[in-house]
Coordinates of C-alpha atoms in Angstrom, one line a residue:
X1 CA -29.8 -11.5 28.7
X2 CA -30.6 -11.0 25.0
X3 CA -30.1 -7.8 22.7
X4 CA -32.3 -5.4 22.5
X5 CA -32.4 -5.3 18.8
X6 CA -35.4 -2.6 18.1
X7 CA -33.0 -0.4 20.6
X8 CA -29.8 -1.3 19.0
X9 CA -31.5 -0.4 15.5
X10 CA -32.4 3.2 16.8
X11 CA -28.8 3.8 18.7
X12 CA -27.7 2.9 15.2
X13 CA -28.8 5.4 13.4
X14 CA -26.1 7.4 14.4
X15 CA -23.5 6.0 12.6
X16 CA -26.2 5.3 9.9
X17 CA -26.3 9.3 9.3
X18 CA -22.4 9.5 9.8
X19 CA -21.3 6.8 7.0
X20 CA -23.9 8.6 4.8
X21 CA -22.3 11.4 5.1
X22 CA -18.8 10.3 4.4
X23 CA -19.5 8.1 1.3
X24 CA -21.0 11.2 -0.4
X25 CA -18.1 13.8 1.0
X26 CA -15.3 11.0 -0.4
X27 CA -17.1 10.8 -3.9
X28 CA -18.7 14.5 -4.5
X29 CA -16.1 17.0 -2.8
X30 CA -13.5 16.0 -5.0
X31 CA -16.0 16.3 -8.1
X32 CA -16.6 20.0 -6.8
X33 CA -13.0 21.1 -5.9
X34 CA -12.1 20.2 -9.7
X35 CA -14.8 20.7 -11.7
X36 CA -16.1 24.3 -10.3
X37 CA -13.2 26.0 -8.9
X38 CA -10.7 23.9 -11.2
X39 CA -8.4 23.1 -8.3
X40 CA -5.2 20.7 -9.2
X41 CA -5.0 17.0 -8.2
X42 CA -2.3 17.6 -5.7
X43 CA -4.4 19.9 -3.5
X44 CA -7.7 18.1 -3.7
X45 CA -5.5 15.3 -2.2
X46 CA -4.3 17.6 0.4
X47 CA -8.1 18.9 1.3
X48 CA -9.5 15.1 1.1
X49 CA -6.8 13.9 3.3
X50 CA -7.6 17.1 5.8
X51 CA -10.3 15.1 7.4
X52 CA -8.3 12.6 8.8
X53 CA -5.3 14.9 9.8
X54 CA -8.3 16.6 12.1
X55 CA -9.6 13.0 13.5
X56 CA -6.3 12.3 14.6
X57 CA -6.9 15.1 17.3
X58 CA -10.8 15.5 17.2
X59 CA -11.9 11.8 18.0
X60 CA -9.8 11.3 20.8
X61 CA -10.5 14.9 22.3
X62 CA -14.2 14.5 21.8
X63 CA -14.4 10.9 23.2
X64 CA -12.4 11.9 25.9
X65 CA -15.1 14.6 26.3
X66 CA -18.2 12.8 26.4
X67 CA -16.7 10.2 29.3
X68 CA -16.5 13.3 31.2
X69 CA -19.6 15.3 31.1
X70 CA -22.7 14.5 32.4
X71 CA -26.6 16.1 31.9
X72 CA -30.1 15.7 31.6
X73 CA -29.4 14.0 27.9
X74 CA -26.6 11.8 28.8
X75 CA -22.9 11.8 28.2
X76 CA -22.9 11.1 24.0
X77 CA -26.5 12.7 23.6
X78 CA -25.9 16.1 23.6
X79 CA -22.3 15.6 21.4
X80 CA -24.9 13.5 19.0
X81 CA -27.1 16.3 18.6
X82 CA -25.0 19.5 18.3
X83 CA -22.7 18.0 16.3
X84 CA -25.4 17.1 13.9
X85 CA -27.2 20.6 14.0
X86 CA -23.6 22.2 13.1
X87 CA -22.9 19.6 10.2
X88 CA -26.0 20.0 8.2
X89 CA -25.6 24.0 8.5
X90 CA -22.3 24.0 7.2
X91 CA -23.2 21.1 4.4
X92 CA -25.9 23.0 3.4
X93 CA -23.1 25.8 2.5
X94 CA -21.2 23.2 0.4
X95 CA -23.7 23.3 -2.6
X96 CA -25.0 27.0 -2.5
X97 CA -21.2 27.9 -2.5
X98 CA -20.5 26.1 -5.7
X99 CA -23.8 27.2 -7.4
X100 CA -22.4 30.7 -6.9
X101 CA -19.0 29.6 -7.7
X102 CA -17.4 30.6 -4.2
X103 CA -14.1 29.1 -3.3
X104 CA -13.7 30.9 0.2
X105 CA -17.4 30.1 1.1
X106 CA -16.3 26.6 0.3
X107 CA -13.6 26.4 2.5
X108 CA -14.5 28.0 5.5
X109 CA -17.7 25.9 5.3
X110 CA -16.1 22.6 4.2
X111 CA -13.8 23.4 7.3
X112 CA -16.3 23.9 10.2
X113 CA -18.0 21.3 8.7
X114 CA -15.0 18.3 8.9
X115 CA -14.8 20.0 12.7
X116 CA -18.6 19.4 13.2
X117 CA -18.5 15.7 12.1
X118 CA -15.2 15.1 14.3
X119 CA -17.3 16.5 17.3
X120 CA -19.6 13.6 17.3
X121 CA -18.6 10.6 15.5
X122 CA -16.8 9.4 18.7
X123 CA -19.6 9.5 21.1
X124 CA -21.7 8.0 18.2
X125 CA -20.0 5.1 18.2
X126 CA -19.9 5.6 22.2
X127 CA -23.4 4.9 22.8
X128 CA -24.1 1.2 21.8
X129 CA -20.9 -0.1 24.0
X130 CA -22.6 2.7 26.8
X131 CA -26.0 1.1 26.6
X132 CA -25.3 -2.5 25.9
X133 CA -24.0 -5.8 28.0
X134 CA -20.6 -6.6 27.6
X135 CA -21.5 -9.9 26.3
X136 CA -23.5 -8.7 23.5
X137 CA -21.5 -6.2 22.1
X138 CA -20.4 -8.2 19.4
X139 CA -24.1 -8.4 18.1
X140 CA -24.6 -4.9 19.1
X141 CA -21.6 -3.8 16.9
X142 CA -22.6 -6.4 13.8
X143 CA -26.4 -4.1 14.1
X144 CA -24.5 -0.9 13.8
X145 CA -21.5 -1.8 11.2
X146 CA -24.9 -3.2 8.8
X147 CA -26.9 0.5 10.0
X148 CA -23.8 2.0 8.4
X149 CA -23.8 0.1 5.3
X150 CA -27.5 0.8 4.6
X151 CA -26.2 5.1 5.1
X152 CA -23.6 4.3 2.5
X153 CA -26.0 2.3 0.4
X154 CA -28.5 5.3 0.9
X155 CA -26.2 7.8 -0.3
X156 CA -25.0 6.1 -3.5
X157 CA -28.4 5.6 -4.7
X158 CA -29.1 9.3 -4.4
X159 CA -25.9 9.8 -6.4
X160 CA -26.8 7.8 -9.4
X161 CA -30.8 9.2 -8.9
X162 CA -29.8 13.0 -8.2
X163 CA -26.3 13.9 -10.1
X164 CA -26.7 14.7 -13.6
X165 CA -24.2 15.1 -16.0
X166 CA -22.7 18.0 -18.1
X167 CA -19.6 19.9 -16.7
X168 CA -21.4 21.7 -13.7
X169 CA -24.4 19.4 -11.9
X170 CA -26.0 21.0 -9.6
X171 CA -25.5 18.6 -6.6
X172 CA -28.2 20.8 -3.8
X173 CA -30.3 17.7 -4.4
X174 CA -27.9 15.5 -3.4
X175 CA -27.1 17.4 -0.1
X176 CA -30.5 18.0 0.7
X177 CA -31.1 14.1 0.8
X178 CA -28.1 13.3 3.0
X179 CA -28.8 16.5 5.1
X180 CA -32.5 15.4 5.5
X181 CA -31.2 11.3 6.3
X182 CA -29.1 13.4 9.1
X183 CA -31.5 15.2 10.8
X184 CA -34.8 12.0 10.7
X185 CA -32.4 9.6 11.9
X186 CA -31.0 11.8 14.6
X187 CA -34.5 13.5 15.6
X188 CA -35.7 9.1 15.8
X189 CA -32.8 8.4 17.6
X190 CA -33.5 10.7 20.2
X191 CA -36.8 10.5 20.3
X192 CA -36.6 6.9 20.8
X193 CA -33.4 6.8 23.3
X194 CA -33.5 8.2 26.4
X195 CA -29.6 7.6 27.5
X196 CA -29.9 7.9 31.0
X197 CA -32.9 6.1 31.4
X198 CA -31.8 3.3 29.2
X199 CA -28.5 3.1 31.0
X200 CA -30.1 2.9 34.3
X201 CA -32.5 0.1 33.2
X202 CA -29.5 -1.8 31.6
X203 CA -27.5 -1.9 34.4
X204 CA -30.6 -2.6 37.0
X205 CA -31.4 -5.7 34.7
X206 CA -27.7 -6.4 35.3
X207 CA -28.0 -5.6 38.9
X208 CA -30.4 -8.5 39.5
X209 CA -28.8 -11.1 37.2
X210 CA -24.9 -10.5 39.5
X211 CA -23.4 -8.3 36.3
X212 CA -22.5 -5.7 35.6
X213 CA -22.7 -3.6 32.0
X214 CA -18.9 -3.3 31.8
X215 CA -18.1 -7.0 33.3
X216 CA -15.3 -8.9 31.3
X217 CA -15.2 -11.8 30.0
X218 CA -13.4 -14.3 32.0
X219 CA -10.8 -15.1 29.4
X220 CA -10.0 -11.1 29.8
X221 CA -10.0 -11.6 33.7
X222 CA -7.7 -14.1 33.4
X223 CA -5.3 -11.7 31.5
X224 CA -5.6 -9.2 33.9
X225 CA -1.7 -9.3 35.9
X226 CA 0.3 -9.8 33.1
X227 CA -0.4 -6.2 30.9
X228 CA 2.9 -4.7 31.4
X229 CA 5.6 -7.3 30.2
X230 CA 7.9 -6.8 27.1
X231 CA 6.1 -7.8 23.7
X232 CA 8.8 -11.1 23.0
X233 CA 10.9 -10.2 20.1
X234 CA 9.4 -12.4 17.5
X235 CA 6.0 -11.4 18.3
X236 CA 6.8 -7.5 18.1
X237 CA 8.5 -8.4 14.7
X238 CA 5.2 -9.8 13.1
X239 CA 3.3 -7.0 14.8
X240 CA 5.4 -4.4 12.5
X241 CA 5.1 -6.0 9.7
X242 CA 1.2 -6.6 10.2
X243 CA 0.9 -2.6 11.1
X244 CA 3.0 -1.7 7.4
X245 CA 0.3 -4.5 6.0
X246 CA -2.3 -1.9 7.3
X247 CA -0.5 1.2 6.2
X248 CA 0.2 -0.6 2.5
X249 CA -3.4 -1.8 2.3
X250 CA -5.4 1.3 3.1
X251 CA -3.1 3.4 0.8
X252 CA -3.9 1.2 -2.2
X253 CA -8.2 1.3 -0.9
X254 CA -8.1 4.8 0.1
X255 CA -6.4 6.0 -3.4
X256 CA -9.1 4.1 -5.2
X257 CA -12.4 5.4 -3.4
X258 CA -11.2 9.0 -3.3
X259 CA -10.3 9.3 -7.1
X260 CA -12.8 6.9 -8.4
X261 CA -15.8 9.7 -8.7
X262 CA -12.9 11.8 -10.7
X263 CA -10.8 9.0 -12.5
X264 CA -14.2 7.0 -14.2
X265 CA -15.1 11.3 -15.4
X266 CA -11.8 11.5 -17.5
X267 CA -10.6 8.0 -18.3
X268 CA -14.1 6.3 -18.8
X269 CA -16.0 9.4 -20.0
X270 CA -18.8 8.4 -17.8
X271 CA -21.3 11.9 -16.3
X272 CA -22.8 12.3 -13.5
X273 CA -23.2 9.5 -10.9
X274 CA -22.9 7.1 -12.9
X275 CA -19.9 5.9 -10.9
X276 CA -22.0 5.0 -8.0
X277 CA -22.5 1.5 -9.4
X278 CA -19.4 0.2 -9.4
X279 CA -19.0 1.5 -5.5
X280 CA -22.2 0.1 -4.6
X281 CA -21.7 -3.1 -5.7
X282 CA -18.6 -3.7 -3.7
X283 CA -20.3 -2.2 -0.8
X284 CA -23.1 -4.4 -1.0
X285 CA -20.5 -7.5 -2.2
X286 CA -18.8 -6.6 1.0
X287 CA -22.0 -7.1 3.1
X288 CA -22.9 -10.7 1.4
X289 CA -19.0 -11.7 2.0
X290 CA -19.3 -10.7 5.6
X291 CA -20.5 -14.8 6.9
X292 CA -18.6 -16.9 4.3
X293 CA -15.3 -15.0 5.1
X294 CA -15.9 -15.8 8.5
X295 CA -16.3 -19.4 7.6
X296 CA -13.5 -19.4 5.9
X297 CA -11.5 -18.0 8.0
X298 CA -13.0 -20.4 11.1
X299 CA -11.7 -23.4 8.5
X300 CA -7.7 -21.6 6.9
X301 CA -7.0 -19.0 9.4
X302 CA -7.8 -15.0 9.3
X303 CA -3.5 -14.8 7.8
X304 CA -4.4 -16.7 4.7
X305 CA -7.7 -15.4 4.8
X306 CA -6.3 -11.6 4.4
X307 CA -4.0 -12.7 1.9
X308 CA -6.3 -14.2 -0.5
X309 CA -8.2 -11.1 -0.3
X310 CA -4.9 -8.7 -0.6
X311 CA -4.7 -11.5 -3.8
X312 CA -8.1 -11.0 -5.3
X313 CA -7.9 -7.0 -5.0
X314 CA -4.5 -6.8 -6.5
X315 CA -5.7 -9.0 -9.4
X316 CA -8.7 -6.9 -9.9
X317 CA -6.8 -3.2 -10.2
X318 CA -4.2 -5.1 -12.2
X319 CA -7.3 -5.5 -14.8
X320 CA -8.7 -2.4 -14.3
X321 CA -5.4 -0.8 -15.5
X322 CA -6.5 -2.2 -19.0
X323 CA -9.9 -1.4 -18.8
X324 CA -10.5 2.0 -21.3
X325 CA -13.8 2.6 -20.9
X326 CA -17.0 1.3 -18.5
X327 CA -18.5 -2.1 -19.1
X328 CA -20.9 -4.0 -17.1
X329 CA -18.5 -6.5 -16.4
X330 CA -16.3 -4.1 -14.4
X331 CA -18.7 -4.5 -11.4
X332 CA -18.0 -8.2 -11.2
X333 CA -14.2 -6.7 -10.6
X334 CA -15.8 -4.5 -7.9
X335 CA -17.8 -7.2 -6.2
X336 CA -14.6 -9.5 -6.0
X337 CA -12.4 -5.9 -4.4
X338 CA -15.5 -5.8 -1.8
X339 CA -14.8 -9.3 -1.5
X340 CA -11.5 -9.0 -1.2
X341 CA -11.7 -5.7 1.1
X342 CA -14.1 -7.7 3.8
X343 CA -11.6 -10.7 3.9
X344 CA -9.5 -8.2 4.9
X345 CA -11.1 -6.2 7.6
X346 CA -12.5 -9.1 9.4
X347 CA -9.1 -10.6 10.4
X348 CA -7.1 -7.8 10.6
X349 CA -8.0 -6.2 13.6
X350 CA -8.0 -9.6 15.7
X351 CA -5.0 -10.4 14.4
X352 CA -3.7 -7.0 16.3
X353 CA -5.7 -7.7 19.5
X354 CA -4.5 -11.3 19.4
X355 CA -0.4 -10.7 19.5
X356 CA -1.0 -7.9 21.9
X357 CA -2.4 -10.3 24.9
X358 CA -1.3 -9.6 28.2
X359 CA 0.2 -6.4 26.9
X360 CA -2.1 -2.8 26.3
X361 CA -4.9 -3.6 24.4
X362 CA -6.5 -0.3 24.1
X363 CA -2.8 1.0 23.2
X364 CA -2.5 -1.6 20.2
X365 CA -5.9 -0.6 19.3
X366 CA -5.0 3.3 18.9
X367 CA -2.1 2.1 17.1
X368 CA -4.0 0.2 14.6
X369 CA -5.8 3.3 13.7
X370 CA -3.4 5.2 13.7
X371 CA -1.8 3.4 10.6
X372 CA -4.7 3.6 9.3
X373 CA -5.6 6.5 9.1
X374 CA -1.9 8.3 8.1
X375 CA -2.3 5.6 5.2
X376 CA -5.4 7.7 4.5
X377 CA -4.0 11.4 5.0
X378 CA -0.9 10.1 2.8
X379 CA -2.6 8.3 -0.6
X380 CA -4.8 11.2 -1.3
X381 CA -1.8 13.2 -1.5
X382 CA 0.5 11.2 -3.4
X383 CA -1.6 9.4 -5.6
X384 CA -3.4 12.8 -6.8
X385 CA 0.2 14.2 -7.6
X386 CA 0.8 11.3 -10.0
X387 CA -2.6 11.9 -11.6
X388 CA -2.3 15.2 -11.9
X389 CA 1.3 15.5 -13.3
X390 CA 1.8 11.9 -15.1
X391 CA -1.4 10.9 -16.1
X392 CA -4.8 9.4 -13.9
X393 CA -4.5 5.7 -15.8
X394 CA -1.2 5.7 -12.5
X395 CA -4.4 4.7 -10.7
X396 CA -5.0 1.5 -10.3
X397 CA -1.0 0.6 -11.0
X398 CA -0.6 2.7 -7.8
X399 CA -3.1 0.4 -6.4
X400 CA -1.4 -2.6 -7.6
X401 CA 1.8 -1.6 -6.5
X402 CA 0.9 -0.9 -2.8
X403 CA -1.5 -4.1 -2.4
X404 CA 1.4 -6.1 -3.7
X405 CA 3.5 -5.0 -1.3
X406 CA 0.9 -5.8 1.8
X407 CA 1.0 -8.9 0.5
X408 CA 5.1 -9.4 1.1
X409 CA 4.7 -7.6 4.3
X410 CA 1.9 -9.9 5.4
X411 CA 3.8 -13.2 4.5
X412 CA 6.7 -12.3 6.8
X413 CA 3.8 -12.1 9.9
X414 CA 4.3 -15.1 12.0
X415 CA 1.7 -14.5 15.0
X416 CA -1.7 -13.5 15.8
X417 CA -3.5 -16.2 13.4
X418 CA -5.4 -18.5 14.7
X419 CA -8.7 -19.8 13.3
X420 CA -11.4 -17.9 14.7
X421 CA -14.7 -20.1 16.7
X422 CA -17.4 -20.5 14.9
X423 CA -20.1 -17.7 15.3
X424 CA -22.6 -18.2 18.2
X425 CA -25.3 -16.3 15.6
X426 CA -25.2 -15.5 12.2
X427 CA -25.2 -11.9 13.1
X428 CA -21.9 -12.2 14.7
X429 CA -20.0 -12.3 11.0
X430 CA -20.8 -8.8 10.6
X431 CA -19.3 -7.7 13.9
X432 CA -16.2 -5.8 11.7
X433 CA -13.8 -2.9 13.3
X434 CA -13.9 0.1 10.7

């Protein structure tokens, strides 16, 4: 069988809306929180971090959800949709609550919101897996990890079109265009995806060709019988080491993307979104990186592949700790972090999935995120206490500091690299866990 690519593109549109959404929340929330109700570093850490203390519980709950149920829409369907209607009512709040200067408005909607998106964004990410071969999930993940790139790309160009400068923009432009990206590419998606039906004509096409949608690969079949034994000692040492890697890694990022809006404001004087370049140019770096990272890694190994990129990112917020005001040439430091940040996130994950053969995948898996996400409830916190009560140039040293140590932590891993195949498609390089 090949992938349905036009029906890929449409299931995508999902997550398209969903990484929309969460580049503008990391980059205007903050912006709000200080700048209308003049709340403190330290607590906008604590409310940006909120989001992933509720996924820890939500995305689980809500996945688990959605394998259970089962109506006229589909199992993810009616998640999809009801978690979309709820979101853009309570986004919609976001803006009119800071145009009249509202901080319990604010909160109570910023709050139902974050438990709106948490709803769905499992059974989003649900549906391609649900509707697709097991064979060409790869490809059908590479279509939806590039979907979500284009919703970030989308949003950042509204940004830098939409947010004006001057101590209080008015940013209900800016959440009408995400809210409206939300509700077309959600009203397509269903109008374009019938789940059941799809399923059913999936797994008939199956039927006749001796599979089945969830068969597994034979190398996985041959695995199966051995989940259960004791990680060896050795292995289990490198696998701790490359977890504190993850945790180190994301707290250096995660600092970064959700001060950057407020840090280039104060240190670089720059209004509005003017920001959004630098952000988009890694994201769009990241994109372009995506098949010659996977080259590379095919030739050195996905260990020295990650630490050349832990390498090129430390080098860059080492040089943006001198950097006093915006110049052009800062974006060629962004492109090399989104550089730097793919080389990472390619490898990483396999590297995981790799030294936990014959053991619990699916447990390894929920482990990996949840480093990864308490990395990303911790920085906020931390790193917005330093800038509010030493100074916001602790930025990128903070940065620094934290991606240097991945890089120890990652040169004391001594299993799970291996130098990946090469890529049956091109499309296949973009097939990235998040």
């Amino acid at each position: 069988m090949k992938l349905n690519y036009r029906r890929t593109f449409f299931i995508g549109l999902a997550f398209l809306s969903i990484s929309a959404f969460w580049q503008m929340y990391d980059n205007i929330i903050p912006l709000i929180l200080q700048g209308t109700f003049g709340i403190g570093e330290t607590v906008t850490g604590m409310i940006m971090a909120a989001d992933n203390v509720l996924a820890l519980f939500l995305l689980p709950l809500f996945g688990s959800l959605s394998d259970k149920v089962d109506t006229k829409a589909g199992k993810r369907m009616p998640f999809i949709v009801t978690g979309t209607i709820l979101a853009v009512i309570f986004l919609m709040m976001l803006p009119a609550a800071d145009r009249s200067v509202n901080l319990p408005l604010f909160v109570i909607a910023l709050f139902a919101l974050l438990i709106s998106m948490g709803t769905y964004r499992s059974p989003a990410v649900a549906l391609m897996p649900d509707l697709t071969p097991n064979k060409l999930r790869s490809k059908g993940n590479a279509i939806i990890n590039l979907m979500g790139a284009v919703g970030g790309v989308y949003t950042l160009i509204m940004i830098k079109l939409l947010v004006g400068g001057g101590e209080h923009p008015d940013y209900m432009p800016l959440f009408l265009s995400v809210a409206a990206l939300m509700v077309v590419s959600v009203a397509v998606l269903v109008l374009t995806i019938n789940e059941k039906k799809v399923k059913a004509k999936v797994e008939a096409e199956l039927i006749e060709s001796g599979e089945s949608i969830g068969e597994a690969p034979e190398e996985e079949k041959k695995e199966e019988g051995t989940s259960g034994k004791a990680m060896p000692k050795e292995i289990k040492r490198s696998m701790i080491y490359l977890l504190a890697s993850i945790f180190l890694w994301f707290t250096a990022y995660n600092a970064v993307t959700t001060a950057f809006s407020r840090y280039t404001k104060v240190v670089w004087k720059l209004e509005g979104g003017g920001f959004a370049d630098c952000l988009m140019v890694a994201t769009v770096a990241a994109i372009i990186s995506y098949i010659p990272i996977g080259n590379i890694a095919s030739r050195i190994g996905r260990k020295k592949t990650i630490m050349g990129g832990i390498v090129l990112m430390s080098v860059c917020y080492l040089a943006a700790i001198f950097a006093n005001a915006y110049h052009p040439v800062i974006n060629l430091a962004f492109a090399a972090i989104g550089i730097g940040w793919a080389a990472i996130n390619v490898n990483s994950y396999p590297m995981i999935v790799e030294m936990s053969k014959g053991q619990d995948i699916g447990k390894f898996t929920g482990t990996y995120y949840t480093f990864s996400m308490t990395a990303q409830i911790f920085t906020p916190v931390l790193s917005g206490f330093l800038l509010e009560n030493i100074s916001y140039r602790t930025l990128f040293p903070y940065a620094f500091v934290f991606s240097a140590l991945a890089f120890f932590t990652m040169s004391k891993v001594r299993h799970g690299d291996v130098k990946p195949g090469k890529k049956k498609s091109v499309l296949e390089n973009f097939d990235v866990d998040d």
